[in-house]
Coordinates of C-alpha atoms in Angstrom, one line a residue:
Chain A
M533 CA -19.1 -43.5 -21.8
N534 CA -20.6 -40.9 -24.0
Q535 CA -21.2 -37.3 -23.3
Q536 CA -24.6 -38.0 -23.1
D537 CA -24.4 -40.5 -20.3
L538 CA -21.5 -38.4 -18.5
E539 CA -24.2 -35.4 -18.4
T540 CA -26.9 -37.7 -16.6
R541 CA -24.5 -39.2 -14.2
F542 CA -23.0 -35.8 -13.3
Q543 CA -26.5 -34.2 -12.6
D544 CA -27.4 -37.2 -10.9
K545 CA -24.7 -36.6 -8.2
I546 CA -25.6 -33.1 -7.9
D547 CA -29.7 -34.1 -7.3
R548 CA -28.1 -36.4 -4.7
E549 CA -26.0 -33.8 -3.3
V550 CA -22.7 -35.3 -3.7
K551 CA -20.0 -32.5 -4.2
I552 CA -18.3 -32.0 -7.3
E553 CA -14.5 -32.7 -6.8
A554 CA -11.7 -31.1 -8.7
K555 CA -10.9 -34.2 -10.8
D556 CA -14.4 -35.5 -11.4
W557 CA -15.9 -35.2 -15.2
M558 CA -18.2 -32.3 -15.3
P559 CA -19.6 -30.2 -18.3
E560 CA -17.4 -27.9 -20.0
A561 CA -20.2 -24.9 -19.2
Y562 CA -20.0 -26.0 -15.6
R563 CA -16.5 -25.0 -15.3
K564 CA -16.6 -22.4 -17.2
T565 CA -19.5 -21.2 -15.0
L566 CA -17.4 -21.9 -11.8
I567 CA -14.1 -20.4 -13.0
R568 CA -16.4 -16.8 -13.8
Q569 CA -17.8 -17.1 -10.3
I570 CA -15.0 -18.1 -8.1
S571 CA -12.9 -15.6 -10.2
Q572 CA -15.1 -12.9 -9.6
H573 CA -15.6 -13.5 -5.9
A574 CA -11.8 -13.6 -5.5
H575 CA -11.1 -10.1 -7.4
S576 CA -13.9 -8.9 -5.2
E577 CA -12.0 -9.8 -2.3
V578 CA -8.8 -8.0 -3.4
V579 CA -10.4 -4.9 -5.1
G580 CA -12.6 -4.8 -1.9
M581 CA -9.4 -4.0 0.2
L582 CA -9.2 -0.6 -1.7
P583 CA -11.9 1.5 -0.3
E584 CA -11.4 0.2 3.1
G585 CA -7.4 0.8 2.8
N586 CA -8.7 4.4 2.2
W587 CA -8.9 4.8 5.8
I588 CA -6.4 2.4 7.6
T589 CA -4.3 5.9 7.7
R590 CA -6.8 7.8 9.2
A591 CA -8.8 5.1 11.8
P592 CA -9.6 7.2 14.8
S593 CA -8.2 5.1 17.3
L594 CA -5.8 2.9 17.7
R595 CA -8.3 -0.5 18.4
R596 CA -10.0 0.8 15.3
K597 CA -6.8 1.3 12.8
A598 CA -5.9 -2.6 14.2
A599 CA -9.5 -4.0 13.6
L600 CA -9.6 -2.2 10.3
L601 CA -6.0 -3.7 9.2
A602 CA -7.2 -7.0 10.5
K603 CA -10.4 -6.8 8.5
I604 CA -8.7 -5.8 5.4
Q605 CA -6.0 -8.8 5.9
D606 CA -8.7 -11.3 6.2
E607 CA -10.2 -10.1 2.6
A608 CA -6.5 -10.4 1.3
G609 CA -6.7 -14.1 2.9
H610 CA -10.0 -14.7 1.3
G611 CA -8.8 -13.5 -2.0
L612 CA -5.9 -16.5 -1.7
Y613 CA -8.2 -19.5 -0.7
L614 CA -10.4 -18.3 -3.7
Y615 CA -8.0 -17.8 -6.3
S616 CA -6.4 -21.5 -5.1
A617 CA -10.0 -22.8 -5.5
A618 CA -10.2 -21.3 -8.9
E619 CA -6.8 -23.0 -9.7
T620 CA -8.1 -26.3 -8.9
M621 CA -10.2 -25.9 -12.4
G622 CA -6.9 -25.8 -14.1
V623 CA -6.6 -22.0 -14.5
S624 CA -3.5 -20.2 -13.0
R625 CA -3.6 -17.0 -10.8
D626 CA -1.6 -15.4 -13.2
Q627 CA -4.2 -15.5 -16.1
L628 CA -7.1 -14.4 -13.6
L629 CA -5.2 -11.2 -12.6
D630 CA -4.6 -10.8 -16.3
E631 CA -8.4 -10.9 -17.0
L632 CA -9.0 -8.7 -14.0
H633 CA -6.5 -5.8 -15.1
T634 CA -7.6 -6.1 -18.7
G635 CA -11.0 -5.6 -17.3
K636 CA -12.5 -8.9 -19.0
A637 CA -13.4 -10.2 -15.5
K638 CA -15.7 -8.3 -13.2
Y639 CA -15.6 -7.6 -9.5
S640 CA -18.6 -6.8 -7.1
S641 CA -19.7 -3.4 -8.3
I642 CA -20.2 -2.0 -4.7
F643 CA -16.5 -1.4 -4.8
N644 CA -16.8 1.4 -7.3
Y645 CA -18.1 3.6 -4.8
P646 CA -16.3 5.9 -2.7
A647 CA -15.4 5.3 1.1
L648 CA -15.8 8.9 2.0
S649 CA -15.9 9.1 5.9
W650 CA -14.9 6.7 9.1
S651 CA -18.7 5.5 9.2
D652 CA -18.5 4.5 5.7
M653 CA -16.1 1.7 7.6
G654 CA -19.0 0.9 9.6
A655 CA -21.6 0.8 6.8
I656 CA -19.4 -1.3 4.7
G657 CA -19.0 -4.1 7.2
W658 CA -22.5 -4.0 8.1
L659 CA -23.9 -3.5 4.7
V660 CA -21.7 -4.9 2.4
D661 CA -20.4 -7.8 4.3
G662 CA -24.2 -8.1 5.6
A663 CA -25.3 -8.6 1.8
A664 CA -22.2 -10.9 1.2
I665 CA -23.0 -13.3 3.8
M666 CA -26.2 -14.0 2.4
N667 CA -24.6 -14.8 -0.5
Q668 CA -21.9 -16.8 0.9
V669 CA -23.8 -18.7 3.5
M670 CA -25.6 -20.2 0.6
L671 CA -22.1 -21.0 -1.3
Q672 CA -21.3 -22.7 1.6
R673 CA -23.7 -25.7 0.0
T674 CA -22.7 -25.0 -3.6
S675 CA -22.0 -28.0 -5.5
Y676 CA -18.2 -27.6 -6.0
G677 CA -16.3 -29.0 -3.4
P678 CA -13.4 -26.6 -3.3
Y679 CA -15.4 -23.7 -3.6
S680 CA -18.1 -24.7 -0.9
R681 CA -15.0 -25.6 1.4
A682 CA -13.3 -22.1 0.8
M683 CA -16.9 -20.5 1.8
I684 CA -17.3 -22.5 5.0
R685 CA -13.7 -20.8 6.0
I686 CA -14.7 -17.2 4.7
C687 CA -18.4 -17.0 6.6
K688 CA -16.6 -17.5 9.9
E689 CA -14.4 -14.3 9.5
E690 CA -17.1 -12.5 7.4
S691 CA -19.8 -12.6 10.0
F692 CA -17.2 -11.0 12.6
H693 CA -16.9 -8.3 10.3
Q694 CA -20.3 -7.8 9.9
R695 CA -20.5 -7.1 13.6
Q696 CA -17.4 -5.3 13.7
G697 CA -19.2 -2.8 11.2
Y698 CA -22.3 -2.5 13.1
E699 CA -20.6 -2.1 16.5
I700 CA -18.9 1.0 14.9
L701 CA -22.2 2.6 13.9
L702 CA -23.5 1.5 17.2
T703 CA -20.8 3.9 18.8
L704 CA -21.4 6.6 16.0
V705 CA -25.2 6.7 17.0
R706 CA -24.6 6.8 20.7
G707 CA -22.1 9.8 19.8
S708 CA -22.7 13.5 18.9
A709 CA -25.0 15.0 16.8
E710 CA -22.0 15.0 14.0
Q711 CA -21.3 11.5 14.3
K712 CA -25.1 10.6 14.2
A713 CA -25.3 12.6 10.9
M714 CA -22.2 11.0 9.8
A715 CA -23.8 7.3 10.2
Q716 CA -27.2 8.3 8.5
D717 CA -25.2 9.9 5.7
S718 CA -23.3 6.5 4.9
L719 CA -26.7 4.6 5.3
N720 CA -27.9 6.7 2.9
R721 CA -25.1 6.2 0.2
W722 CA -24.7 2.5 0.6
W723 CA -28.1 1.1 1.3
W724 CA -29.1 0.8 -2.2
P725 CA -25.6 -0.2 -3.9
S726 CA -25.9 -2.7 -1.1
L727 CA -29.4 -3.9 -2.7
M728 CA -27.6 -4.0 -6.1
M729 CA -25.0 -6.7 -4.7
F730 CA -27.6 -9.6 -5.2
G731 CA -27.4 -8.6 -8.9
P732 CA -30.4 -8.0 -11.4
S733 CA -33.8 -9.4 -10.6
D734 CA -34.6 -13.0 -11.4
A735 CA -36.4 -12.2 -14.7
E736 CA -33.2 -10.4 -15.8
S737 CA -30.6 -12.7 -14.4
T738 CA -28.9 -14.4 -17.4
H739 CA -27.1 -17.1 -15.5
S740 CA -29.4 -18.0 -13.0
E741 CA -31.3 -20.7 -13.9
Q742 CA -28.7 -23.1 -15.3
S743 CA -26.6 -22.1 -11.8
L744 CA -29.7 -23.1 -9.9
K745 CA -29.8 -26.4 -11.8
W746 CA -26.2 -27.2 -11.1
K747 CA -26.7 -26.0 -7.2
V748 CA -23.9 -23.6 -7.8
K749 CA -26.7 -21.1 -6.6
R750 CA -29.2 -22.4 -4.4
K751 CA -31.2 -19.5 -4.1
T752 CA -32.3 -16.7 -6.5
N753 CA -31.2 -12.9 -6.6
D754 CA -34.6 -11.8 -5.4
V755 CA -35.1 -14.4 -2.6
L756 CA -31.6 -13.1 -1.2
R757 CA -31.8 -9.7 -1.4
Q758 CA -35.4 -10.1 0.2
A759 CA -33.6 -11.9 3.1
F760 CA -31.2 -9.3 3.4
V761 CA -33.6 -6.5 3.4
D762 CA -35.8 -8.7 6.2
A763 CA -32.7 -8.9 8.4
T764 CA -31.3 -5.6 8.0
V765 CA -34.5 -3.2 8.5
P766 CA -34.7 -4.1 12.2
Q767 CA -31.0 -3.8 12.5
A768 CA -31.2 -0.1 11.1
Q769 CA -34.2 0.6 13.5
Y770 CA -32.1 -0.4 16.6
L771 CA -29.4 2.1 15.5
G772 CA -31.9 4.7 15.2
L773 CA -31.3 5.3 11.5
T774 CA -33.5 6.0 8.8
I775 CA -33.4 3.6 5.2
P776 CA -33.6 6.0 2.4
D777 CA -36.6 4.4 0.8
P778 CA -40.1 6.2 1.4
D779 CA -41.7 2.8 -0.3
L780 CA -40.3 0.6 2.6
K781 CA -43.4 -0.8 4.6
W782 CA -43.9 -4.2 6.5
N783 CA -46.4 -6.6 5.1
E784 CA -48.1 -8.4 7.5
E785 CA -49.4 -11.0 5.2
T786 CA -46.1 -12.1 3.4
G787 CA -44.1 -11.4 6.5
H788 CA -41.8 -9.3 4.5
W789 CA -40.4 -5.9 4.2
E790 CA -41.6 -4.3 0.9
F791 CA -39.1 -1.8 -0.8
G792 CA -39.1 0.5 -3.4
P793 CA -37.8 0.1 -7.2
I794 CA -34.1 -0.3 -7.4
D795 CA -32.5 2.0 -10.0
W796 CA -31.3 -0.6 -12.6
D797 CA -30.1 2.1 -14.3
E798 CA -27.6 3.2 -12.1
F799 CA -26.6 -0.4 -11.2
W800 CA -25.6 -1.3 -15.4
N801 CA -23.9 2.1 -15.7
V802 CA -21.4 1.1 -12.6
V803 CA -21.1 -2.7 -14.1
K804 CA -20.3 -1.2 -17.3
G805 CA -17.5 0.7 -15.8
N806 CA -18.8 4.4 -15.4
G807 CA -19.3 4.4 -11.8
I808 CA -17.1 7.1 -10.0
C809 CA -14.3 4.7 -8.7
N810 CA -14.1 2.0 -11.4
R811 CA -11.3 3.6 -13.3
Q812 CA -9.4 4.3 -9.8
R813 CA -10.0 0.7 -8.6
L814 CA -8.6 -1.0 -11.8
R815 CA -5.6 1.3 -11.9
D816 CA -4.5 0.8 -8.2
R817 CA -4.6 -3.0 -8.9
V818 CA -2.8 -2.8 -12.3
N819 CA -0.1 -0.4 -10.4
A820 CA 0.4 -2.6 -7.9
H821 CA 0.8 -5.4 -10.0
E822 CA 3.1 -4.2 -12.3
E823 CA 5.2 -2.1 -9.7
G824 CA 5.2 -5.4 -8.0
A825 CA 6.9 -7.4 -11.0
W826 CA 10.3 -6.6 -10.6
V827 CA 9.8 -8.1 -6.8
R828 CA 8.5 -11.3 -7.9
D829 CA 10.9 -11.7 -10.8
A830 CA 13.6 -11.4 -7.9
A831 CA 11.8 -13.9 -5.9
V832 CA 11.6 -16.6 -8.5
A833 CA 15.5 -15.8 -9.7
Y834 CA 16.7 -16.2 -6.1
A835 CA 15.0 -19.2 -5.4
Q836 CA 16.2 -20.9 -9.1
K837 CA 19.9 -19.9 -7.7
K838 CA 19.6 -21.3 -4.5
E839 CA 18.3 -24.3 -6.0
A840 CA 21.2 -24.5 -8.7
R841 CA 23.5 -24.2 -5.5
K842 CA 22.0 -26.8 -3.8
A843 CA 22.3 -29.2 -6.7
V844 CA 26.2 -28.1 -7.0
V845 CA 26.5 -29.0 -3.3
T846 CA 25.0 -32.6 -3.6
P847 CA 25.1 -34.2 -6.8
Chain B
M7 CA 3.9 11.4 37.1
N8 CA 3.3 8.2 39.2
Q9 CA 5.4 8.8 42.3
T10 CA 7.8 5.8 41.6
A11 CA 8.1 6.4 38.2
S12 CA 11.2 8.0 36.7
P13 CA 9.8 10.7 34.2
S14 CA 12.9 9.2 31.7
L15 CA 11.3 5.6 32.0
F16 CA 8.2 7.5 30.9
Q17 CA 10.1 9.4 27.8
F18 CA 11.7 6.1 27.0
V19 CA 8.7 3.9 26.9
L20 CA 6.8 6.8 24.7
Y21 CA 9.9 6.6 22.6
M22 CA 9.2 2.9 21.8
A23 CA 5.5 2.9 21.5
D24 CA 6.0 5.9 18.8
N25 CA 8.8 3.7 17.2
C26 CA 6.7 1.2 16.8
L27 CA 3.3 3.1 15.9
V28 CA 5.1 5.1 13.2
L29 CA 6.6 2.1 11.4
G30 CA 3.6 0.4 11.8
H31 CA 1.5 3.0 10.2
R32 CA 3.9 2.9 7.0
L33 CA 3.7 -0.8 6.4
G34 CA -0.4 -0.3 6.9
E35 CA 0.0 2.1 4.2
W36 CA 0.8 -0.8 1.7
C37 CA -2.4 -2.9 2.4
G38 CA -4.0 -3.5 -0.9
H39 CA -1.0 -2.3 -2.8
G40 CA 1.6 -4.9 -2.2
P41 CA 3.6 -6.7 -5.0
V42 CA 1.8 -9.9 -4.2
L43 CA -1.1 -11.0 -2.2
E44 CA 1.4 -12.9 0.0
Q45 CA 3.4 -9.9 1.2
D46 CA 0.9 -7.8 1.0
I47 CA -0.5 -9.9 4.0
A48 CA 3.0 -10.6 5.6
M49 CA 3.3 -6.5 5.8
T50 CA -0.2 -6.2 7.4
N51 CA 0.9 -8.8 9.9
I52 CA 4.0 -6.9 11.0
S53 CA 2.0 -3.9 10.9
L54 CA -0.4 -5.1 13.3
D55 CA 2.1 -6.7 15.5
L56 CA 4.0 -3.3 15.5
I57 CA 0.4 -1.2 16.3
G58 CA -0.1 -4.1 19.1
Q59 CA 3.5 -3.3 20.4
A60 CA 2.9 0.5 20.5
R61 CA -0.7 0.1 22.3
L62 CA 1.0 -1.8 25.2
Y63 CA 3.6 1.0 25.6
Y64 CA 1.2 3.8 25.3
Q65 CA -0.8 2.0 28.0
Y66 CA 2.1 1.4 30.1
A67 CA 3.1 5.1 29.4
A68 CA -0.1 6.4 30.1
E69 CA -0.1 4.1 33.5
L70 CA 3.2 5.8 34.6
E71 CA 2.3 9.2 33.8
G72 CA -0.7 8.6 35.7
K73 CA -2.6 11.8 34.7
G74 CA -5.6 9.8 33.0
R75 CA -4.2 10.1 29.7
T76 CA -5.0 7.2 27.4
E77 CA -3.3 5.2 24.7
D78 CA -5.4 7.5 22.3
D79 CA -4.4 10.6 23.8
L80 CA -0.6 10.1 23.6
A81 CA -1.2 8.6 19.9
Y82 CA -3.5 10.9 18.6
L83 CA -2.9 14.2 20.5
R84 CA 1.1 14.8 20.6
S85 CA 2.5 17.0 18.0
E86 CA 5.4 16.0 15.6
R87 CA 7.9 18.1 18.2
E88 CA 6.9 15.7 20.9
Y89 CA 7.0 12.4 18.8
T90 CA 10.3 11.1 19.7
N91 CA 10.8 7.9 17.3
A92 CA 13.8 7.4 15.2
L93 CA 14.2 8.9 12.0
L94 CA 14.7 5.8 10.4
V95 CA 10.9 4.4 10.8
E96 CA 9.1 7.6 9.7
L97 CA 11.0 7.4 6.2
P98 CA 8.4 6.7 3.2
N99 CA 7.7 3.5 2.0
G100 CA 9.4 4.4 -1.5
D101 CA 9.7 1.2 -3.6
F102 CA 9.5 -2.4 -2.0
A103 CA 13.1 -2.3 -1.6
H104 CA 13.1 0.9 0.5
T105 CA 10.6 -0.5 2.8
I106 CA 12.5 -3.7 3.2
A107 CA 16.1 -1.9 3.9
R108 CA 14.1 0.4 6.5
Q109 CA 12.5 -2.7 8.2
F110 CA 15.7 -4.8 7.9
L111 CA 17.9 -1.9 9.5
F112 CA 15.2 -1.9 12.3
D113 CA 14.5 -5.4 13.0
A114 CA 18.4 -5.6 13.3
W115 CA 18.5 -3.2 16.0
H116 CA 14.9 -4.3 17.6
L117 CA 15.5 -7.9 18.4
P118 CA 18.5 -7.9 20.2
F119 CA 17.5 -4.6 22.1
L120 CA 14.2 -6.8 23.0
K121 CA 16.3 -8.9 24.3
T122 CA 17.9 -6.8 26.6
L123 CA 14.9 -5.4 27.8
L124 CA 14.0 -9.1 29.1
A125 CA 16.5 -8.6 31.4
S126 CA 15.6 -5.1 33.0
P127 CA 14.4 -4.7 36.3
D128 CA 11.3 -3.0 35.2
Q129 CA 8.6 -5.2 35.3
G130 CA 6.3 -3.5 32.8
L131 CA 9.4 -3.2 30.4
R132 CA 9.9 -7.1 30.5
D133 CA 6.4 -8.0 30.2
I134 CA 5.9 -6.0 26.8
A135 CA 9.6 -7.2 25.7
G136 CA 8.3 -10.7 26.4
K137 CA 5.8 -10.6 23.6
A138 CA 7.1 -8.3 21.3
V139 CA 10.3 -10.5 21.1
K140 CA 8.6 -13.4 19.3
E141 CA 7.0 -11.3 17.0
A142 CA 10.7 -9.1 16.3
T143 CA 12.2 -12.8 15.7
Y144 CA 9.8 -13.2 12.6
H145 CA 10.1 -9.9 11.4
L146 CA 13.9 -9.8 11.0
K147 CA 13.5 -13.7 9.6
W148 CA 11.0 -11.8 7.2
S149 CA 13.0 -8.6 6.3
S150 CA 16.3 -10.2 5.8
E151 CA 15.3 -13.0 3.5
W152 CA 13.9 -10.4 1.3
V153 CA 17.3 -8.6 1.4
L154 CA 18.8 -11.7 0.2
R155 CA 15.9 -12.4 -2.5
L156 CA 16.3 -8.7 -3.9
G157 CA 20.0 -8.5 -3.0
D158 CA 20.6 -12.0 -4.8
G159 CA 18.0 -12.0 -7.0
T160 CA 18.2 -10.2 -10.8
E161 CA 20.0 -7.3 -12.0
E162 CA 17.2 -4.8 -11.5
S163 CA 16.1 -5.9 -7.5
Q164 CA 19.9 -5.7 -6.8
L165 CA 20.4 -2.5 -8.2
R166 CA 17.0 -1.4 -6.3
M167 CA 18.0 -3.0 -3.0
Q168 CA 21.5 -1.5 -2.9
V169 CA 20.2 2.0 -3.5
A170 CA 17.7 1.7 -0.8
L171 CA 20.3 0.4 1.7
D172 CA 22.3 3.3 0.9
E173 CA 19.8 5.6 1.4
A174 CA 18.8 4.5 4.8
W175 CA 22.4 3.7 5.7
M176 CA 22.7 7.2 7.5
Y177 CA 19.5 7.0 9.7
R178 CA 20.4 3.2 11.6
L179 CA 22.8 4.5 13.7
E180 CA 20.5 6.8 15.7
L181 CA 18.7 3.4 17.2
L182 CA 22.2 2.7 19.1
M183 CA 22.9 6.3 20.2
P184 CA 21.1 7.2 23.5
A185 CA 19.2 10.1 24.0
P186 CA 19.4 11.8 27.2
F187 CA 16.4 9.7 29.1
E188 CA 18.0 6.3 27.8
Q189 CA 21.6 7.8 29.2
R190 CA 19.5 8.3 32.6
L191 CA 18.1 4.6 32.4
I192 CA 21.3 2.9 31.3
D193 CA 23.2 5.0 34.3
A194 CA 20.4 3.7 36.5
G195 CA 20.8 -0.1 35.3
V196 CA 17.2 0.0 33.8
L197 CA 18.4 -0.3 30.7
A198 CA 21.5 -2.0 28.8
G199 CA 23.9 0.3 27.1
P200 CA 24.1 0.2 23.3
E201 CA 27.8 -1.8 23.7
E202 CA 25.5 -4.8 24.7
I203 CA 24.2 -5.4 21.2
R204 CA 26.5 -3.7 19.1
E205 CA 28.4 -6.4 17.9
E206 CA 25.5 -8.7 17.1
W207 CA 23.7 -6.0 15.4
E208 CA 26.7 -5.4 13.4
Q209 CA 27.1 -9.1 12.8
T210 CA 23.4 -9.2 11.5
I211 CA 23.9 -6.3 8.9
A212 CA 27.2 -7.4 7.9
D213 CA 26.4 -11.0 7.2
T214 CA 23.0 -10.5 5.7
I215 CA 24.7 -7.6 3.2
R216 CA 27.4 -10.2 2.5
E217 CA 25.1 -13.0 1.9
A218 CA 22.9 -10.9 -0.4
T219 CA 25.9 -10.0 -2.7
L220 CA 25.7 -6.2 -1.8
T221 CA 28.0 -3.8 -1.2
T222 CA 28.2 -2.1 2.8
P223 CA 27.6 1.4 2.2
D224 CA 30.7 3.4 3.1
D225 CA 28.8 6.8 3.9
P226 CA 29.9 8.1 7.3
A227 CA 27.1 10.4 7.4
V228 CA 24.8 9.8 10.5
Q229 CA 21.2 11.4 11.0
T230 CA 19.5 11.8 14.3
G231 CA 17.2 14.1 15.7
G232 CA 14.2 11.9 16.0
K233 CA 14.6 10.9 19.7
T234 CA 14.5 14.7 20.7
G235 CA 11.5 15.7 18.4
V236 CA 13.2 17.1 15.4
H237 CA 12.0 14.9 12.6
T238 CA 12.1 14.7 8.7
E239 CA 9.6 16.5 6.6
H240 CA 7.9 13.4 6.2
L241 CA 6.5 12.9 10.0
G242 CA 4.2 15.8 10.0
H243 CA 2.4 14.6 6.7
M244 CA 1.8 11.0 8.3
L245 CA 0.6 12.5 11.4
A246 CA -1.8 14.8 9.7
D247 CA -3.3 11.6 8.5
L248 CA -2.9 9.6 11.3
Q249 CA -4.6 12.3 13.8
Y250 CA -6.8 13.5 11.7
M251 CA -10.4 12.2 12.8
Q252 CA -9.1 13.5 16.7
R253 CA -8.1 16.7 15.8
A254 CA -11.1 17.4 13.5
Y255 CA -13.6 15.9 16.2
P256 CA -11.8 16.7 19.4
G257 CA -12.8 14.6 22.8
L258 CA -15.3 12.3 21.0
E259 CA -15.4 8.2 21.1
W260 CA -15.1 6.4 18.3

């Protein structure tokens, strides 16, 4: 079969909603897109452990401490599923980590913002996980089978995280004036970066069109962003918190919340590495990896010795 | 104090809670910074187990005390002189070998000790030990396997593991030396004496060190003090972090 026929057959499968599996033929560009997207997603889970990790030692109660640890551990687990999904495309975790550590691969820019207060643990769960879920629910139906299946597992845990975050804020707004101010401050700082998580607007998005055709993505950035705003505004109202957007208003005709302009200069600035935490996050990951090298080497050496001894005992 | 409960039992339960919380907190410090993702997850698992056990002990202590204090009051509002954990568990994480040495020496005591609690006449202790013993079995398996991997791994890992073991060595005995509150409970038949677990404890440590091709440290020094609230300088810093929110915003719900 020539290249043209293979591509036609591939697109036909996608159009018929048949999942693409690891051993199936796929265009090189599809493979590259998936590796880029899945690895970015995996890196985001792993780098995303850091801002919340900043509060593990200071969590205000034993119950919260355990819940936060469990949440961050879930994220590490999601990182593992996703690295495994990427590996089905013939790339190793080491290669992917190397790309992260050398700055070639990206991760979600939201994690370059600092977690400054306990209520940020609430805001991250509610808004950041909430925005991520919008994307991930869509990705459960993505055309690449291993990625789709990883997403189905991940979504179950993410919605639990979002509720947990919201519940942290609910406790705060029912508490003292100081606690309520803390919650409002978190919303002020995390709202716009959360809207930016959906990526550039459709007109500016370089990867969108092809990804939609391949059903890697199934909804555009702007559609997902609007769905997030529509879902989140009533939740903020229930908390009695004010969304930091003077232009926010309900449009009766469209049935959507209209929101003000996003500061795309800030977005690109952080994407390009100039956010307050970019260097710190990357350094933390690189340090963990480099300082762990002797441990990983020891595990490999020990396993080889053990194997060699077994070979001697049972020829 | 709850009428039938002895102050010694309350002190002992708090001591167990402090051991678990302090070690669980230390392991939690690794979260996001582990040498490989799988071991990051493993350390968080153990941290979660220990914090879970700490909560059971604190809840039980609060019940024994009967003064309306909660698990969080006991964890967050006692000073470092009131914390009675053994010194071993508060030692800083250091490199991964130090974390493993600390964990292994703790687990080698913790598991057989929990097994003796299963036979305690005190129902509360039996209940907690029943849950904790399964977890501690896994912890000892994990930490001793890592002693083997690091000890019998590369030249560098062996050196690091030996250094870490040497440094932690003088803190291991405190766990087996009864504090006054423990001695009273031993005399009353609530706790088993250290001689009941000493052999198993020594065997586990000696076998693991030998199999890991490491050398048993010959340092005769023994450090104690944790059980009477006299700690290393490290604990105060840990509590400054751990208790920050409750100290900065007294009396609030979170």
